Amino acid sequence: MTEETPEKQATQNKAAQDDPRAEKPMPTLWEQMGGMVGFISASIPVAVFVIVNWATSLGPAIWSAVGVAVLIAVVRIIRKEQLMPAVSGIFGVAIAAFIAYRVGEAKGFFLYGIWVSGVLGASFLISIFARWPLVGVIWSTLNGHGLGWRKDLRSRRDYDIATAAWTVVFAARVIVQQWLYNTDETTLLGIARIAMGYPLTAIALLVTVWAVRRVDKRDKAREEAEKAETELVERELRAKYDRPAQESP
């Protein structure tokens, strides 16, 4: 057997780094959401809508918000940034603008976000009582880790806490923004939409990361224990059945 010299190992490592097929690190949730650029991009159409509506009327505000959302998406595509935030941004602004047009009032622009928060909040809450916390289900589905954590009460409790954090975020958005909607506070509604967007999402993400790390650590410890137990059984079986063959002439 030939030993690998440090020079040879360095060459192999460099080749692995230069290989385009080499596995790249998975982007974080914050990066998948677009990071700070994504936060600003999501906030600009809302701010434009509120300002233009205050300065002119509903029609120009709708077209301005949609136009800005499309422009932001085009810029992100040209710069080869995350595509999903750009597409979802256009989709969300277009639906909000359509609802505002149908309602005939500027505050209708924010109804879609309120409805979505209500549906998501109810779904997350129900999943806790059903003992299928959505944070755990979604994370396991995305990463292919399986649902073995459901058999561990501590892991399920951790995911319950993370799911409850998202439930509180969605409930807070519905309560505050629906109240502002009912009182016709369109400007404050826009401010609340921005302030309760990514900042609250970041808090819920921190709780989610806390839960995921605890569960993953527990899963790894359990896997290592099972592996050690399996190796022990294999060694015992090997010692039991190999001894006669070694002792025979």
Coordinates of N, CA and C in Angstrom, one line a residue:
M1 N 0.9 -1.2 0.0 CA 0.0 0.0 0.0 C 0.9 1.2 0.0
T2 N 0.6 2.2 -0.9 CA 1.4 3.4 -1.0 C 0.8 4.5 -0.1
E3 N 1.8 5.2 0.6 CA 1.3 6.3 1.4 C 1.2 7.5 0.6
E4 N 0.1 8.3 0.9 CA -0.1 9.6 0.2 C 0.7 10.7 0.9
T5 N 1.6 11.3 0.1 CA 2.4 12.4 0.6 C 1.5 13.6 0.8
P6 N 2.0 14.6 1.7 CA 1.2 15.8 1.9 C 1.0 16.6 0.6
E7 N 2.0 16.5 -0.4 CA 1.8 17.2 -1.6 C 0.7 16.6 -2.5
K8 N 0.7 15.2 -2.4 CA -0.4 14.5 -3.2 C -1.8 14.8 -2.6
Q9 N -1.9 14.9 -1.3 CA -3.2 15.2 -0.7 C -3.6 16.6 -1.0
A10 N -2.7 17.5 -1.0 CA -3.0 18.9 -1.3 C -3.5 19.0 -2.7
T11 N -2.9 18.3 -3.7 CA -3.3 18.3 -5.1 C -4.7 17.7 -5.2
Q12 N -5.0 16.6 -4.5 CA -6.3 16.0 -4.5 C -7.4 17.0 -4.0
N13 N -7.0 17.6 -2.9 CA -8.0 18.6 -2.3 C -8.3 19.7 -3.2
K14 N -7.2 20.3 -3.9 CA -7.4 21.4 -4.8 C -8.3 20.9 -6.0
A15 N -8.1 19.7 -6.5 CA -8.8 19.2 -7.6 C -10.3 19.0 -7.2
A16 N -10.5 18.6 -5.9 CA -11.9 18.5 -5.5 C -12.6 19.8 -5.4
Q17 N -11.8 20.8 -5.0 CA -12.4 22.2 -4.9 C -12.7 22.8 -6.2
D18 N -11.9 22.4 -7.2 CA -12.0 23.0 -8.6 C -13.1 22.2 -9.4
D19 N -13.4 21.0 -8.9 CA -14.4 20.2 -9.6 C -15.8 20.8 -9.5
P20 N -16.4 21.2 -10.6 CA -17.7 21.8 -10.6 C -18.8 20.9 -10.1
R21 N -18.5 19.6 -10.1 CA -19.5 18.6 -9.6 C -19.4 18.5 -8.1
A22 N -18.4 19.1 -7.5 CA -18.2 19.0 -6.0 C -19.4 19.6 -5.3
E23 N -19.8 19.0 -4.2 CA -21.0 19.4 -3.5 C -20.8 20.7 -2.8
K24 N -21.7 21.6 -3.0 CA -21.6 23.0 -2.5 C -22.4 23.0 -1.2
P25 N -22.0 23.8 -0.2 CA -22.7 23.9 1.1 C -24.1 24.4 0.8
M26 N -25.1 23.8 1.6 CA -26.5 24.2 1.4 C -26.7 25.6 2.0
P27 N -27.4 26.5 1.3 CA -27.6 27.8 1.8 C -28.5 27.8 3.0
T28 N -28.3 28.8 3.9 CA -29.1 28.9 5.1 C -30.5 29.3 4.8
L29 N -31.4 29.2 5.8 CA -32.7 29.7 5.5 C -32.8 31.2 5.2
W30 N -31.9 31.9 5.9 CA -31.8 33.4 5.7 C -31.4 33.6 4.2
E31 N -30.4 32.9 3.8 CA -30.0 33.0 2.4 C -31.0 32.6 1.4
Q32 N -31.8 31.5 1.7 CA -32.9 31.1 0.8 C -34.0 32.1 0.7
M33 N -34.2 32.9 1.8 CA -35.2 33.9 1.8 C -34.7 35.2 1.1
G34 N -33.4 35.2 0.7 CA -32.9 36.4 0.0 C -32.0 37.3 0.9
G35 N -31.9 37.0 2.2 CA -31.1 37.8 3.1 C -31.6 39.2 3.2
M36 N -30.7 40.1 3.5 CA -31.1 41.5 3.7 C -31.6 42.1 2.4
V37 N -31.0 41.7 1.3 CA -31.5 42.2 0.0 C -33.0 41.7 -0.2
G38 N -33.3 40.5 0.2 CA -34.7 40.0 0.0 C -35.6 40.8 0.9
F39 N -35.2 41.1 2.1 CA -36.0 41.9 3.0 C -36.3 43.3 2.5
I40 N -35.3 43.9 1.9 CA -35.5 45.2 1.3 C -36.4 45.1 0.1
S41 N -36.1 44.1 -0.7 CA -36.9 43.9 -1.9 C -38.4 43.7 -1.6
A42 N -38.7 43.0 -0.6 CA -40.1 42.7 -0.2 C -40.7 43.9 0.4
S43 N -40.0 44.8 1.0 CA -40.5 46.0 1.6 C -40.8 47.2 0.7
I44 N -40.0 47.3 -0.4 CA -40.1 48.4 -1.3 C -41.4 48.5 -2.0
P45 N -42.0 47.4 -2.6 CA -43.3 47.6 -3.2 C -44.4 48.1 -2.2
V46 N -44.4 47.6 -1.0 CA -45.4 48.0 0.0 C -45.2 49.5 0.3
A47 N -43.9 49.9 0.5 CA -43.7 51.3 0.8 C -44.1 52.2 -0.4
V48 N -43.8 51.8 -1.6 CA -44.2 52.5 -2.8 C -45.7 52.7 -2.9
F49 N -46.4 51.6 -2.6 CA -47.9 51.6 -2.7 C -48.4 52.6 -1.7
V50 N -47.9 52.6 -0.4 CA -48.5 53.5 0.6 C -48.2 54.9 0.2
I51 N -47.0 55.2 -0.2 CA -46.6 56.6 -0.6 C -47.3 57.1 -1.8
V52 N -47.4 56.3 -2.8 CA -48.1 56.8 -4.1 C -49.6 56.9 -3.8
N53 N -50.2 56.0 -3.0 CA -51.6 56.2 -2.7 C -51.9 57.4 -1.9
W54 N -51.0 57.7 -0.9 CA -51.1 58.9 -0.1 C -51.0 60.2 -1.0
A55 N -50.1 60.1 -2.0 CA -49.8 61.3 -2.8 C -50.8 61.5 -3.9
T56 N -51.3 60.4 -4.4 CA -52.2 60.4 -5.6 C -53.5 59.7 -5.3
S57 N -53.6 58.5 -5.8 CA -54.9 57.7 -5.6 C -54.6 56.2 -5.8
L58 N -55.6 55.4 -5.7 CA -55.4 53.9 -5.7 C -54.8 53.4 -7.0
G59 N -55.3 53.9 -8.1 CA -54.9 53.3 -9.4 C -53.4 53.5 -9.6
P60 N -52.8 54.7 -9.5 CA -51.4 54.8 -9.6 C -50.6 54.0 -8.6
A61 N -51.1 53.9 -7.4 CA -50.5 53.1 -6.3 C -50.3 51.7 -6.7
I62 N -51.4 51.1 -7.3 CA -51.4 49.7 -7.7 C -50.4 49.5 -8.8
W63 N -50.4 50.3 -9.8 CA -49.5 50.1 -10.9 C -48.0 50.4 -10.5
S64 N -47.8 51.3 -9.6 CA -46.5 51.6 -9.1 C -45.9 50.4 -8.3
A65 N -46.7 49.8 -7.5 CA -46.3 48.7 -6.7 C -45.9 47.5 -7.6
V66 N -46.8 47.2 -8.5 CA -46.6 46.1 -9.4 C -45.3 46.3 -10.3
G67 N -45.2 47.6 -10.8 CA -44.1 47.9 -11.6 C -42.7 47.8 -10.9
V68 N -42.7 48.2 -9.6 CA -41.5 48.1 -8.8 C -41.2 46.7 -8.5
A69 N -42.2 45.9 -8.2 CA -42.0 44.4 -8.0 C -41.4 43.7 -9.2
V70 N -41.9 44.1 -10.4 CA -41.4 43.5 -11.6 C -39.9 43.9 -11.8
L71 N -39.7 45.2 -11.6 CA -38.3 45.8 -11.8 C -37.3 45.1 -10.9
I72 N -37.7 44.9 -9.6 CA -36.8 44.3 -8.7 C -36.5 42.8 -9.1
A73 N -37.6 42.1 -9.6 CA -37.4 40.7 -10.0 C -36.4 40.7 -11.2
V74 N -36.6 41.6 -12.2 CA -35.7 41.6 -13.3 C -34.3 41.8 -12.9
V75 N -34.1 42.8 -12.0 CA -32.7 43.1 -11.6 C -32.1 41.8 -10.9
R76 N -32.9 41.2 -10.0 CA -32.4 40.0 -9.3 C -32.0 38.9 -10.3
I77 N -32.9 38.7 -11.4 CA -32.6 37.7 -12.4 C -31.3 38.0 -13.1
I78 N -31.2 39.3 -13.5 CA -30.0 39.7 -14.3 C -28.7 39.4 -13.4
R79 N -28.8 39.7 -12.1 CA -27.7 39.5 -11.3 C -27.5 38.1 -10.8
K80 N -28.4 37.2 -11.3 CA -28.3 35.8 -11.0 C -28.4 35.5 -9.5
E81 N -29.3 36.3 -8.8 CA -29.5 36.1 -7.4 C -30.6 35.0 -7.2
Q82 N -31.0 34.8 -5.9 CA -32.1 33.8 -5.7 C -33.3 34.2 -6.5
L83 N -33.8 33.2 -7.2 CA -35.0 33.4 -8.1 C -36.3 33.4 -7.3
M84 N -36.4 32.5 -6.3 CA -37.7 32.3 -5.7 C -38.2 33.6 -5.0
P85 N -37.4 34.4 -4.3 CA -37.9 35.6 -3.7 C -38.4 36.6 -4.8
A86 N -37.8 36.6 -6.0 CA -38.2 37.5 -7.0 C -39.6 37.1 -7.5
V87 N -39.7 35.8 -7.8 CA -41.0 35.2 -8.3 C -42.1 35.4 -7.3
S88 N -41.9 35.0 -6.1 CA -42.9 35.1 -5.0 C -43.3 36.6 -4.8
G89 N -42.3 37.5 -4.9 CA -42.5 38.9 -4.8 C -43.5 39.4 -5.8
I90 N -43.3 39.1 -7.0 CA -44.3 39.5 -8.1 C -45.6 38.9 -7.8
F91 N -45.7 37.6 -7.5 CA -46.9 36.9 -7.3 C -47.7 37.5 -6.2
G92 N -47.0 37.8 -5.0 CA -47.7 38.3 -3.9 C -48.2 39.8 -4.1
V93 N -47.4 40.6 -4.8 CA -47.8 42.0 -5.0 C -49.0 42.0 -6.1
A94 N -48.9 41.1 -7.1 CA -50.0 41.1 -8.1 C -51.3 40.7 -7.5
I95 N -51.3 39.7 -6.6 CA -52.6 39.3 -5.9 C -53.1 40.4 -5.0
A96 N -52.2 41.0 -4.2 CA -52.6 42.1 -3.4 C -53.2 43.3 -4.1
A97 N -52.5 43.6 -5.3 CA -53.0 44.7 -6.1 C -54.4 44.4 -6.7
F98 N -54.6 43.1 -7.1 CA -55.9 42.7 -7.7 C -57.0 42.8 -6.6
I99 N -56.7 42.4 -5.4 CA -57.7 42.5 -4.3 C -58.0 43.9 -4.0
A100 N -57.0 44.8 -4.0 CA -57.2 46.2 -3.7 C -58.1 46.8 -4.8
Y101 N -57.9 46.4 -6.1 CA -58.7 46.9 -7.2 C -60.1 46.4 -7.1
R102 N -60.3 45.2 -6.7 CA -61.7 44.6 -6.6 C -62.4 45.3 -5.4
V103 N -61.7 45.5 -4.3 CA -62.3 46.1 -3.1 C -62.6 47.6 -3.3
G104 N -61.7 48.2 -4.1 CA -61.9 49.6 -4.4 C -61.3 50.5 -3.4
E105 N -60.5 50.0 -2.4 CA -59.9 50.8 -1.4 C -58.4 50.3 -1.2
A106 N -57.6 51.3 -0.8 CA -56.2 51.0 -0.7 C -55.9 49.9 0.3
K107 N -56.7 49.9 1.4 CA -56.4 48.9 2.5 C -56.6 47.5 2.0
G108 N -57.3 47.3 0.9 CA -57.5 46.0 0.3 C -56.2 45.3 -0.1
F109 N -55.2 46.2 -0.3 CA -53.9 45.7 -0.8 C -53.3 44.8 0.3
F110 N -53.7 44.9 1.5 CA -53.1 44.2 2.6 C -53.9 43.0 3.1
L111 N -55.1 42.8 2.4 CA -56.0 41.7 2.8 C -55.3 40.3 2.6
Y112 N -54.6 40.2 1.4 CA -54.0 38.9 1.1 C -53.0 38.4 2.1
G113 N -52.2 39.4 2.6 CA -51.2 39.0 3.6 C -51.9 38.6 4.9
I114 N -53.0 39.3 5.3 CA -53.7 38.9 6.5 C -54.3 37.5 6.4
W115 N -54.9 37.2 5.2 CA -55.5 35.9 5.0 C -54.5 34.8 5.1
V116 N -53.4 35.0 4.4 CA -52.3 34.0 4.4 C -51.8 33.8 5.8
S117 N -51.6 34.8 6.6 CA -51.1 34.7 8.0 C -52.2 33.9 8.8
G118 N -53.5 34.2 8.5 CA -54.5 33.5 9.3 C -54.5 32.0 9.0
V119 N -54.4 31.6 7.7 CA -54.4 30.2 7.3 C -53.2 29.5 7.8
L120 N -52.0 30.1 7.7 CA -50.8 29.5 8.2 C -50.8 29.4 9.7
G121 N -51.3 30.4 10.4 CA -51.3 30.3 11.9 C -52.2 29.2 12.3
A122 N -53.4 29.1 11.7 CA -54.3 28.0 12.1 C -53.7 26.6 11.8
S123 N -53.0 26.5 10.7 CA -52.4 25.2 10.3 C -51.3 24.8 11.3
F124 N -50.5 25.8 11.7 CA -49.4 25.5 12.6 C -50.0 25.1 14.0
L125 N -51.1 25.8 14.4 CA -51.7 25.5 15.7 C -52.3 24.2 15.7
I126 N -53.1 23.8 14.7 CA -53.7 22.5 14.6 C -52.7 21.4 14.6
S127 N -51.5 21.6 14.0 CA -50.5 20.6 13.9 C -49.9 20.3 15.3
I128 N -49.9 21.2 16.2 CA -49.4 21.0 17.5 C -50.4 20.1 18.3
F129 N -51.7 20.4 18.2 CA -52.7 19.5 18.9 C -52.8 18.1 18.3
A130 N -52.5 18.0 17.0 CA -52.5 16.7 16.3 C -51.2 15.9 16.5
R131 N -50.2 16.5 17.2 CA -49.0 15.9 17.5 C -48.1 15.7 16.3
W132 N -48.3 16.5 15.3 CA -47.5 16.5 14.1 C -47.0 17.9 13.9
P133 N -46.2 18.5 14.8 CA -45.8 19.9 14.7 C -45.1 20.2 13.3
L134 N -45.7 21.2 12.6 CA -45.3 21.4 11.2 C -43.8 21.7 11.0
V135 N -43.2 22.4 12.0 CA -41.8 22.7 11.8 C -41.0 21.4 11.7
G136 N -41.3 20.4 12.5 CA -40.6 19.1 12.4 C -40.9 18.4 11.1
V137 N -42.2 18.4 10.7 CA -42.6 17.7 9.5 C -41.9 18.4 8.2
I138 N -41.9 19.7 8.2 CA -41.4 20.4 7.1 C -39.8 20.2 7.0
W139 N -39.2 20.3 8.1 CA -37.7 20.1 8.2 C -37.3 18.7 7.8
S140 N -38.0 17.7 8.3 CA -37.7 16.3 7.9 C -38.0 16.1 6.5
T141 N -39.0 16.7 5.9 CA -39.3 16.5 4.5 C -38.3 17.1 3.6
L142 N -37.9 18.3 3.9 CA -36.9 19.0 3.1 C -35.5 18.3 3.2
N143 N -35.2 17.7 4.3 CA -33.8 17.1 4.4 C -33.8 15.6 4.4
G144 N -34.9 15.0 4.3 CA -35.0 13.5 4.2 C -34.5 12.8 5.4
H145 N -34.7 13.4 6.6 CA -34.3 12.8 7.8 C -35.3 11.8 8.4
G146 N -36.5 11.8 7.8 CA -37.5 10.8 8.3 C -38.2 11.4 9.5
L147 N -39.2 10.7 10.0 CA -40.1 11.1 11.1 C -39.8 10.4 12.4
G148 N -38.6 9.8 12.5 CA -38.3 9.1 13.7 C -38.4 9.9 15.0
W149 N -38.2 11.2 14.8 CA -38.2 12.1 16.0 C -39.6 12.1 16.7
R150 N -40.6 11.7 16.0 CA -42.0 11.7 16.7 C -42.0 10.7 17.8
K151 N -41.2 9.7 17.8 CA -41.2 8.7 18.8 C -40.5 9.2 20.1
D152 N -39.8 10.3 20.0 CA -39.0 10.9 21.1 C -39.8 12.1 21.6
L153 N -40.2 12.0 22.9 CA -41.1 13.0 23.4 C -40.3 14.4 23.5
R154 N -39.0 14.3 23.8 CA -38.3 15.6 23.9 C -38.1 16.3 22.6
S155 N -37.9 15.5 21.6 CA -37.8 16.0 20.2 C -39.1 16.6 19.7
R156 N -40.2 15.9 20.0 CA -41.5 16.4 19.6 C -41.8 17.7 20.4
R157 N -41.4 17.8 21.6 CA -41.6 19.0 22.4 C -40.9 20.2 21.9
D158 N -39.6 19.9 21.4 CA -38.8 21.0 20.8 C -39.5 21.5 19.6
Y159 N -40.0 20.6 18.7 CA -40.6 21.1 17.5 C -42.0 21.7 17.8
D160 N -42.6 21.3 18.9 CA -43.8 22.0 19.3 C -43.6 23.4 19.7
I161 N -42.4 23.7 20.4 CA -42.1 25.0 20.8 C -41.8 25.9 19.5
A162 N -41.1 25.3 18.6 CA -40.8 26.1 17.4 C -42.0 26.4 16.6
T163 N -42.9 25.4 16.5 CA -44.2 25.5 15.8 C -45.1 26.6 16.5
A164 N -45.0 26.6 17.8 CA -45.8 27.6 18.6 C -45.3 29.0 18.3
A165 N -43.9 29.1 18.1 CA -43.4 30.4 17.8 C -43.9 31.0 16.5
W166 N -44.0 30.1 15.5 CA -44.5 30.5 14.2 C -46.0 30.9 14.4
T167 N -46.7 30.1 15.2 CA -48.2 30.4 15.4 C -48.4 31.8 16.0
V168 N -47.5 32.1 17.0 CA -47.6 33.4 17.6 C -47.3 34.5 16.6
V169 N -46.3 34.3 15.8 CA -46.0 35.3 14.7 C -47.2 35.6 13.8
F170 N -47.7 34.5 13.3 CA -48.9 34.6 12.4 C -50.1 35.3 13.1
A171 N -50.3 34.8 14.3 CA -51.5 35.4 15.1 C -51.3 36.9 15.3
A172 N -50.1 37.3 15.7 CA -49.8 38.7 15.9 C -50.0 39.5 14.6
R173 N -49.6 39.0 13.5 CA -49.9 39.7 12.2 C -51.4 39.9 12.0
V174 N -52.1 38.8 12.2 CA -53.5 38.9 11.9 C -54.2 39.9 12.8
I175 N -53.9 39.8 14.1 CA -54.6 40.6 15.1 C -54.3 42.1 14.9
V176 N -53.0 42.5 14.7 CA -52.7 43.9 14.6 C -53.1 44.4 13.2
Q177 N -52.9 43.7 12.2 CA -53.2 44.2 10.8 C -54.7 44.2 10.6
Q178 N -55.4 43.2 11.1 CA -56.8 43.2 10.9 C -57.5 44.4 11.7
W179 N -56.9 44.7 12.8 CA -57.5 45.9 13.6 C -57.2 47.2 12.8
L180 N -56.0 47.3 12.3 CA -55.7 48.5 11.5 C -56.5 48.6 10.2
Y181 N -56.8 47.4 9.7 CA -57.7 47.4 8.5 C -59.1 47.8 8.8
N182 N -59.6 47.4 9.9 CA -61.0 47.7 10.3 C -61.1 49.2 10.7
T183 N -60.0 49.8 11.1 CA -60.0 51.2 11.5 C -59.6 52.1 10.3
D184 N -59.4 51.6 9.1 CA -59.0 52.3 7.9 C -57.7 53.1 8.1
E185 N -56.8 52.5 8.8 CA -55.5 53.1 9.0 C -54.5 52.5 7.9
T186 N -54.7 53.0 6.7 CA -53.9 52.4 5.6 C -52.4 52.6 5.7
T187 N -52.0 53.8 6.1 CA -50.6 54.1 6.2 C -49.9 53.3 7.4
L188 N -50.6 53.2 8.5 CA -50.1 52.4 9.6 C -50.1 50.9 9.3
L189 N -51.1 50.5 8.4 CA -51.2 49.1 8.0 C -50.0 48.8 7.2
G190 N -49.5 49.7 6.3 CA -48.3 49.4 5.5 C -47.1 49.4 6.4
I191 N -47.0 50.2 7.4 CA -45.9 50.2 8.3 C -45.8 48.9 9.1
A192 N -47.0 48.5 9.6 CA -47.1 47.2 10.3 C -46.7 46.0 9.5
R193 N -47.1 46.1 8.2 CA -46.8 45.0 7.3 C -45.3 44.8 7.1
I194 N -44.6 45.9 7.0 CA -43.1 45.9 6.9 C -42.5 45.5 8.2
A195 N -42.9 46.1 9.3 CA -42.3 45.9 10.6 C -42.6 44.5 11.1
M196 N -43.7 43.9 10.7 CA -44.0 42.5 11.2 C -43.7 41.5 10.2
G197 N -42.9 41.8 9.2 CA -42.6 40.9 8.2 C -41.3 40.1 8.5
Y198 N -40.2 40.5 8.0 CA -38.9 39.7 8.2 C -38.5 39.8 9.7
P199 N -38.6 40.9 10.4 CA -38.2 40.9 11.8 C -38.8 39.8 12.6
L200 N -40.1 39.7 12.6 CA -40.8 38.6 13.3 C -40.4 37.2 12.8
T201 N -40.2 37.2 11.4 CA -39.8 35.9 10.8 C -38.4 35.5 11.3
A202 N -37.5 36.5 11.5 CA -36.2 36.2 12.0 C -36.2 35.6 13.4
I203 N -37.2 36.1 14.3 CA -37.3 35.6 15.6 C -37.8 34.1 15.6
A204 N -38.8 33.9 14.8 CA -39.3 32.5 14.6 C -38.2 31.6 14.1
L205 N -37.4 32.1 13.2 CA -36.3 31.3 12.6 C -35.3 30.9 13.7
L206 N -35.0 31.8 14.6 CA -34.0 31.6 15.7 C -34.5 30.4 16.5
V207 N -35.8 30.4 16.9 CA -36.4 29.4 17.7 C -36.4 28.0 16.9
T208 N -36.6 28.1 15.6 CA -36.6 26.9 14.7 C -35.2 26.3 14.7
V209 N -34.2 27.2 14.5 CA -32.8 26.7 14.5 C -32.4 26.0 15.8
W210 N -32.9 26.6 16.9 CA -32.6 26.1 18.3 C -33.2 24.7 18.4
A211 N -34.5 24.5 17.9 CA -35.1 23.2 18.0 C -34.5 22.2 17.1
V212 N -34.2 22.6 15.9 CA -33.5 21.7 14.9 C -32.2 21.2 15.4
R213 N -31.4 22.1 16.0 CA -30.1 21.6 16.5 C -30.2 20.7 17.6
R214 N -31.2 20.9 18.5 CA -31.3 20.0 19.6 C -31.8 18.6 19.2
V215 N -32.7 18.6 18.2 CA -33.2 17.3 17.7 C -32.2 16.6 16.9
D216 N -31.4 17.3 16.1 CA -30.4 16.7 15.3 C -29.3 16.1 16.2
K217 N -28.9 16.8 17.3 CA -27.9 16.3 18.2 C -28.4 15.1 18.9
R218 N -29.7 15.1 19.2 CA -30.2 13.9 19.9 C -30.3 12.7 18.9
D219 N -30.7 13.0 17.6 CA -30.7 11.9 16.6 C -29.3 11.3 16.4
K220 N -28.3 12.2 16.3 CA -26.9 11.7 16.1 C -26.5 10.8 17.2
A221 N -26.8 11.2 18.4 CA -26.4 10.4 19.6 C -27.1 9.1 19.6
R222 N -28.4 9.1 19.2 CA -29.1 7.8 19.1 C -28.5 6.9 18.0
E223 N -28.2 7.5 16.8 CA -27.6 6.7 15.7 C -26.3 6.1 16.1
E224 N -25.4 6.9 16.8 CA -24.1 6.4 17.2 C -24.3 5.3 18.2
A225 N -25.3 5.4 19.1 CA -25.5 4.3 20.1 C -26.0 3.0 19.4
E226 N -26.9 3.2 18.4 CA -27.4 2.0 17.7 C -26.2 1.4 16.9
K227 N -25.4 2.2 16.3 CA -24.2 1.7 15.5 C -23.3 1.0 16.4
A228 N -23.0 1.5 17.6 CA -22.1 0.9 18.5 C -22.7 -0.5 19.0
E229 N -24.0 -0.5 19.2 CA -24.6 -1.7 19.6 C -24.5 -2.8 18.5
T230 N -24.7 -2.4 17.3 CA -24.7 -3.3 16.2 C -23.3 -3.8 16.0
E231 N -22.3 -3.0 16.1 CA -20.9 -3.4 16.0 C -20.5 -4.4 17.1
L232 N -21.1 -4.2 18.3 CA -20.8 -5.1 19.4 C -21.4 -6.5 19.2
V233 N -22.6 -6.5 18.7 CA -23.3 -7.8 18.3 C -22.5 -8.5 17.2
E234 N -22.0 -7.8 16.2 CA -21.2 -8.4 15.2 C -19.9 -9.0 15.7
R235 N -19.3 -8.3 16.6 CA -18.0 -8.8 17.1 C -18.3 -10.0 18.0
E236 N -19.4 -10.1 18.7 CA -19.7 -11.2 19.5 C -20.0 -12.4 18.6
L237 N -20.8 -12.2 17.6 CA -21.1 -13.3 16.6 C -19.8 -13.8 15.9
R238 N -19.0 -12.8 15.5 CA -17.7 -13.2 14.8 C -16.8 -14.0 15.8
A239 N -16.8 -13.6 17.0 CA -15.9 -14.3 18.0 C -16.5 -15.7 18.3
K240 N -17.8 -15.8 18.2 CA -18.5 -17.1 18.6 C -18.3 -18.1 17.4
Y241 N -18.4 -17.7 16.2 CA -18.5 -18.6 15.1 C -17.1 -18.8 14.4
D242 N -16.2 -17.8 14.6 CA -14.9 -17.9 14.0 C -13.9 -18.8 14.8
R243 N -14.1 -18.9 16.1 CA -13.2 -19.6 17.0 C -13.0 -21.1 16.6
P244 N -14.1 -21.8 16.3 CA -13.9 -23.2 15.9 C -13.0 -23.4 14.6
A245 N -13.2 -22.5 13.7 CA -12.4 -22.5 12.4 C -11.0 -22.3 12.7
Q246 N -10.7 -21.4 13.6 CA -9.3 -21.1 13.9 C -8.6 -22.2 14.7
E247 N -9.4 -23.0 15.5 CA -8.8 -24.0 16.3 C -8.7 -25.3 15.6
S248 N -9.4 -25.5 14.5 CA -9.3 -26.8 13.7 C -8.0 -26.9 13.0
P249 N -7.4 -28.2 12.9 CA -6.1 -28.4 12.3 C -6.1 -28.1 10.8

